[in-house]
mmCIF file of C-alpha atoms in Angstrom:
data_model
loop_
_atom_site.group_PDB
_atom_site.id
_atom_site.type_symbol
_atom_site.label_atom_id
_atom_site.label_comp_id
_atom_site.label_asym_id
_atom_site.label_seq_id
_atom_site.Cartn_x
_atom_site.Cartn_y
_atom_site.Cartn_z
ATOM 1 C CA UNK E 1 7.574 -36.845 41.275
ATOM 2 C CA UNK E 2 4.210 -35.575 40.681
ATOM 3 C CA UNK E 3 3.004 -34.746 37.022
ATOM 4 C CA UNK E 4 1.739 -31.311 38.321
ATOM 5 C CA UNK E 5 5.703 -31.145 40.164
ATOM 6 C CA UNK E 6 7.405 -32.005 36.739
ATOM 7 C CA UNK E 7 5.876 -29.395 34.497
ATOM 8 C CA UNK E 8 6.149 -26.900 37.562
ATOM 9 C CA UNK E 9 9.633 -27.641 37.889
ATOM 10 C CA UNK E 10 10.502 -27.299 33.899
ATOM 11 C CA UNK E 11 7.957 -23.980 33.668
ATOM 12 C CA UNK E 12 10.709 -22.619 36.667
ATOM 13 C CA UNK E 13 13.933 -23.891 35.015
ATOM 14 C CA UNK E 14 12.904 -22.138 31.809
ATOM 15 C CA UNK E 15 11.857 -19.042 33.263
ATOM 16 C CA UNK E 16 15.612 -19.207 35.168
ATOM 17 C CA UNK E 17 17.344 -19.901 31.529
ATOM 18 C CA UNK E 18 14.789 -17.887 29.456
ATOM 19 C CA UNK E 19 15.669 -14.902 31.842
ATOM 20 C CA UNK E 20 19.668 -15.269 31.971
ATOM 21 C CA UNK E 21 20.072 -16.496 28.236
ATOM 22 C CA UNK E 22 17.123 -15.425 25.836
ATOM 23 C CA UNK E 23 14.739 -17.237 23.806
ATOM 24 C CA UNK E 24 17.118 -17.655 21.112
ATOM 25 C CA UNK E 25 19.706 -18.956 23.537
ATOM 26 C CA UNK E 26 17.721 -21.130 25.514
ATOM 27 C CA UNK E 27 17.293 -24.585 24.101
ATOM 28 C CA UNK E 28 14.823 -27.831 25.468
ATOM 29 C CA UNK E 29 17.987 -29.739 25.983
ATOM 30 C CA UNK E 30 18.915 -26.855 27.862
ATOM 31 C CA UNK E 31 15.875 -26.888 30.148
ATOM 32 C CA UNK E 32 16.063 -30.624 30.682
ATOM 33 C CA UNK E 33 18.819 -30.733 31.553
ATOM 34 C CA UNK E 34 18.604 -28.278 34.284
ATOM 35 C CA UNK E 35 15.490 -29.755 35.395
ATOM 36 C CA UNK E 36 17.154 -33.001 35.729
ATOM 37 C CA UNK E 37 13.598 -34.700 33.344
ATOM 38 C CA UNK E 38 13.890 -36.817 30.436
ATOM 39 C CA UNK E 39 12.929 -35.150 26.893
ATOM 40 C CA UNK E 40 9.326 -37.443 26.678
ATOM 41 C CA UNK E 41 8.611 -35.321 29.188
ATOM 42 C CA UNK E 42 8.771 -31.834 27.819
ATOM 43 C CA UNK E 43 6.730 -32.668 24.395
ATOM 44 C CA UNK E 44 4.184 -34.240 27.453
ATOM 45 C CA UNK E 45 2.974 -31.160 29.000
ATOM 46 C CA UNK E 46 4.377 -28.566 25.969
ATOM 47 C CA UNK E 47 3.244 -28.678 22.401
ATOM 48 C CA UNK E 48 6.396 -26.877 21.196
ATOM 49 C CA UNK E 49 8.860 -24.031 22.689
ATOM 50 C CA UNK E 50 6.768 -21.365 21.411
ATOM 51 C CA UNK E 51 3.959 -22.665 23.782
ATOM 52 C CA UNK E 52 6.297 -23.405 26.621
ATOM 53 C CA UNK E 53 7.566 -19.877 26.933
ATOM 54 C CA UNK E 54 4.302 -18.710 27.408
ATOM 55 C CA UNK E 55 3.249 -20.733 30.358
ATOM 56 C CA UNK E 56 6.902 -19.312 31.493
ATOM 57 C CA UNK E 57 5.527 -15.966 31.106
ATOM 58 C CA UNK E 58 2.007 -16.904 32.799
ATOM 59 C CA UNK E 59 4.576 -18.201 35.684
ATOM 60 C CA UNK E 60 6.254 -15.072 35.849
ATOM 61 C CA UNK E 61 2.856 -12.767 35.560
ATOM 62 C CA UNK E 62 1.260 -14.468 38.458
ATOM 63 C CA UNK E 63 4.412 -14.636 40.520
ATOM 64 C CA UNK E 64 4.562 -10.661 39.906
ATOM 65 C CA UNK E 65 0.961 -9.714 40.245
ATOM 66 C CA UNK E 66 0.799 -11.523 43.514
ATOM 67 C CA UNK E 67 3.864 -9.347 44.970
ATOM 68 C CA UNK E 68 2.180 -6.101 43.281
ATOM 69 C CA UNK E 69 -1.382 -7.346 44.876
ATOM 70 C CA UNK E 70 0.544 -8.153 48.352
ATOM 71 C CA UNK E 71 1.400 -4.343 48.912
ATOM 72 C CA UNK E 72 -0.992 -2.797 46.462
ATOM 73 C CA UNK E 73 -3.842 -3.885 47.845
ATOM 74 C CA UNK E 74 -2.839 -3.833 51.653
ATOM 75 C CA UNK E 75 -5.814 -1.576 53.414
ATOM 76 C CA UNK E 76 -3.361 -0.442 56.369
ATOM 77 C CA UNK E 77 -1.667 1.811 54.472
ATOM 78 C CA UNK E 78 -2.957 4.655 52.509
ATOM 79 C CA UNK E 79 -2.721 4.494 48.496
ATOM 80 C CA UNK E 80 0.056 6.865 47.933
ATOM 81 C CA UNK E 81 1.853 4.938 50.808
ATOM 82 C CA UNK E 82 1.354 1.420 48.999
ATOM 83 C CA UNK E 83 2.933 2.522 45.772
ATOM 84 C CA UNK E 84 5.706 4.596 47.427
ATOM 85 C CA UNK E 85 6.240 1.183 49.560
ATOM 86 C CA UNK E 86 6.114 -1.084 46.299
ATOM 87 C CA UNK E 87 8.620 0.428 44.218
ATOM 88 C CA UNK E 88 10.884 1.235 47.237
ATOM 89 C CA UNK E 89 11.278 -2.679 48.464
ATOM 90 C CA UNK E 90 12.073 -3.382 44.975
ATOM 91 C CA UNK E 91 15.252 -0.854 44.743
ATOM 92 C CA UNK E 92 16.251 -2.080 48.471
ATOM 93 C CA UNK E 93 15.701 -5.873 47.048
ATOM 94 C CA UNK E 94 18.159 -4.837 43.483
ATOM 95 C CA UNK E 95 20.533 -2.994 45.998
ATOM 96 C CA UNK E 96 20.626 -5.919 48.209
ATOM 97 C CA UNK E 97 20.583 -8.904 45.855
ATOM 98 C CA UNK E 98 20.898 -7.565 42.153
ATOM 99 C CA UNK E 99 17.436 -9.232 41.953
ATOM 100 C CA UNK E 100 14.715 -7.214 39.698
ATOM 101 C CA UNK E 101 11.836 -8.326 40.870
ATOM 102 C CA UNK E 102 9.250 -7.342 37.618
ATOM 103 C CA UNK E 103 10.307 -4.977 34.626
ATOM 104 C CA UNK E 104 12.706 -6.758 32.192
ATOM 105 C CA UNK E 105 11.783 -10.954 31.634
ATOM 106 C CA UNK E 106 8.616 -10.461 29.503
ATOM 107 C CA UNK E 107 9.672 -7.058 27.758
ATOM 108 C CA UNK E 108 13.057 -8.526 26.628
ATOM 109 C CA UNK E 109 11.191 -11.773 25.443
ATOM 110 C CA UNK E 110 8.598 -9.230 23.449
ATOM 111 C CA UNK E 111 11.370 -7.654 21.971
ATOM 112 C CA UNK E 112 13.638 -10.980 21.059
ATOM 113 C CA UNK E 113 10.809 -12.725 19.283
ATOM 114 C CA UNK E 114 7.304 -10.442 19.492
ATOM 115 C CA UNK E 115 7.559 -9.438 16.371
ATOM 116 C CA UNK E 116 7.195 -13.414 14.858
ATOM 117 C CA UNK E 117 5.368 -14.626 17.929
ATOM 118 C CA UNK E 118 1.782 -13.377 18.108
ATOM 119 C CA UNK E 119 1.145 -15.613 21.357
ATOM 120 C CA UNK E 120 4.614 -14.751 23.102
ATOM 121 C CA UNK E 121 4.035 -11.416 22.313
ATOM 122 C CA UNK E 122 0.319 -11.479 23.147
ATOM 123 C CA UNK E 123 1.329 -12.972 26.688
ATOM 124 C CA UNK E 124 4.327 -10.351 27.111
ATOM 125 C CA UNK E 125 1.616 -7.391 26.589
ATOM 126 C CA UNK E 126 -0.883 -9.430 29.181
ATOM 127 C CA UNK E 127 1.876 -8.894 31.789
ATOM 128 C CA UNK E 128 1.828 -5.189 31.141
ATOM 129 C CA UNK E 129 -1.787 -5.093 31.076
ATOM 130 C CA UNK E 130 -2.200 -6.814 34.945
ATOM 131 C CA UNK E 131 0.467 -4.525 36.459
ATOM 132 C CA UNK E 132 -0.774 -1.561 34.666
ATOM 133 C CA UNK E 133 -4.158 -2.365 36.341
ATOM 134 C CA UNK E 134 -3.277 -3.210 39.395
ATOM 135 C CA UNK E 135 -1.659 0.428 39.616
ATOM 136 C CA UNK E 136 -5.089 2.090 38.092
ATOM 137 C CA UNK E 137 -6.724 0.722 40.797
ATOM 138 C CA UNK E 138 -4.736 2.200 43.437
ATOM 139 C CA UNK E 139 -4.473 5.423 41.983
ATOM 140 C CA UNK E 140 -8.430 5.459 41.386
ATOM 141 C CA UNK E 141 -8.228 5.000 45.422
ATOM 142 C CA UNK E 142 -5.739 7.654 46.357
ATOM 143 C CA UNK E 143 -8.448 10.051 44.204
ATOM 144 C CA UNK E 144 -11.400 9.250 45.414
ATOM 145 C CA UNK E 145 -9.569 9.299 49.403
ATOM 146 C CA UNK E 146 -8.392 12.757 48.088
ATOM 147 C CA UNK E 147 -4.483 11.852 48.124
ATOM 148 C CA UNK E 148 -4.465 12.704 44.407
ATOM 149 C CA UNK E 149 -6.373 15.586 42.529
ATOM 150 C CA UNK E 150 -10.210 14.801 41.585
ATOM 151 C CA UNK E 151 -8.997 15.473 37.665
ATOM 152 C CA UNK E 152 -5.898 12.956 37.557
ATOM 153 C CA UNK E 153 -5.839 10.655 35.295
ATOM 154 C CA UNK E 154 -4.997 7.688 36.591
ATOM 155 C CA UNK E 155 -4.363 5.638 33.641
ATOM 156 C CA UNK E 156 -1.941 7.668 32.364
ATOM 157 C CA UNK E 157 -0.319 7.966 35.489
ATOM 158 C CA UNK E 158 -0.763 4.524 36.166
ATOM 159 C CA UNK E 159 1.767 4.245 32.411
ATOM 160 C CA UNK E 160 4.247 7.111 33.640
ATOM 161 C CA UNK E 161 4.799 5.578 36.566
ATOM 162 C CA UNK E 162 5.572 1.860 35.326
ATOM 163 C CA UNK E 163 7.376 3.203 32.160
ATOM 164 C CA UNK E 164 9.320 5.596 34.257
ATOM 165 C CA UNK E 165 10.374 2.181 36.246
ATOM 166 C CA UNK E 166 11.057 0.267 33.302
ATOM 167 C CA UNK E 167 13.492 3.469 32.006
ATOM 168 C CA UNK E 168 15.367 3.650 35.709
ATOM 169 C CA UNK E 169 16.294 -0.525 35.226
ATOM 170 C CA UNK E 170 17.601 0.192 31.772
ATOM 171 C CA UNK E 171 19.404 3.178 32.500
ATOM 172 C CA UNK E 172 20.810 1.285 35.711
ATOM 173 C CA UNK E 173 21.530 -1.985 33.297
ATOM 174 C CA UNK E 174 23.232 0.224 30.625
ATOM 175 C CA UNK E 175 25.198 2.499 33.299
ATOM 176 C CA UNK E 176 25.681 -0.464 36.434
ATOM 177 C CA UNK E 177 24.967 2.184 38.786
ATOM 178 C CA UNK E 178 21.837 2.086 40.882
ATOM 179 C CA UNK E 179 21.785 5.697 40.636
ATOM 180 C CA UNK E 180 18.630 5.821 38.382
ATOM 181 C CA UNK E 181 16.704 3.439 41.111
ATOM 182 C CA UNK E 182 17.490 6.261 43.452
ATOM 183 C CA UNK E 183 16.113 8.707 41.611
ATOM 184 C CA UNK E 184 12.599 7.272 40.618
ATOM 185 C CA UNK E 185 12.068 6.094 43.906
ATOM 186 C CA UNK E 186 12.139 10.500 44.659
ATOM 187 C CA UNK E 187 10.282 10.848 41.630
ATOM 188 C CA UNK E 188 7.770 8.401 42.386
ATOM 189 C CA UNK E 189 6.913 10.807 46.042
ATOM 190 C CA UNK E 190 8.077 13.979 45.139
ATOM 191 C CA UNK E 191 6.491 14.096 41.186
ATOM 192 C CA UNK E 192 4.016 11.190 40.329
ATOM 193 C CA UNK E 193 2.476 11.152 43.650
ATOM 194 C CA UNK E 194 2.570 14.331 45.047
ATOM 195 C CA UNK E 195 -0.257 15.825 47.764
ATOM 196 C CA UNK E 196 -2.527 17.935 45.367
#
């Protein structure tokens, strides 16, 4: 096996334990062992844990951003369409497969250790700070197409919308109902992005 294969394979083992057990219950034995690679090779391409788990997180920012960019920046469809189309395929893909596809790895990773990790949390708030982006920028283009009023402010919107998201998979995690899903997804077209 490649080297560039090995530390791929470890960075997507620990993003699969990291997810389903936390950074507190996620050890390198752990890790290795799913990975099937000997413990030399961890301490090879990772300084420490701490530095690990945020080339997880890098992992799991690209492998979101490039979904997000996919239908976000997709020219056949109109602005308002994109982001009604975005957060729609990811409440058919939960209903479907229980799968969430951004919304709850790096926030629950800021909150387990942010507060005594400056570079976890630093890379947790990065994650944030692409998607939040990547929604200004669609927004800005719904405006200036005249989808959206010539006053909105898309960077706030830009925050409603994701933190409205990020409330609907909690309330759905706390209640196991998709219920909340349901309702953003009307929100999203019927409040947050509704013809001026």
């Amino acid at each position: 096996m490649k080297d560039n294969d090995k530390r791929a394979k470890i960075i997507e083992t620990g993003f699969y334990l990291l997810d389903k057990n936390g950074y507190h219950g996620t050890g390198i034995s752990d890790i290795l062992k799913h990975a099937q690679i000997p413990k030399g090779s961890f301490y090879h391409y990772f300084k420490s844990k701490e530095e690990f788990t945020v080339e997880v997180i890098k992992f799991y920012t690209d492998t979101v951003l490039d979904g997000i960019d996919s239908v976000l920046q997709d020219n056949t469809a109109s602005p308002s369409a994109r982001l009604t189309k975005l957060y729609a395929d990811y409440a058919e893909l939960y209903f479907k497969s229980n799968l969430i596809p951004y919304g709850g790895f790096a926030s629950k990773l800021n909150q387990e250790v942010g507060d005594v990790s400056e570079i976890i949390r630093n890379a947790a708030n990065e994650v944030y700070s692409r998607i939040r982006q990547a929604h200004i920028n669609c927004l800005q283009e719904a405006v200036n197409i005249g989808e959206l009023q010539a006053d909105t402010n898309v960077n706030m919107l830009a925050e409603i919308i994701i933190y409205a998201w990020e409330g609907a998979l909690l309330r759905m995690k706390g209640s196991y109902s998709n219920y909340s899903l349901s309702i953003f997804t009307e929100m999203l077209e019927q409040v947050f992005l509704r013809k001026k």
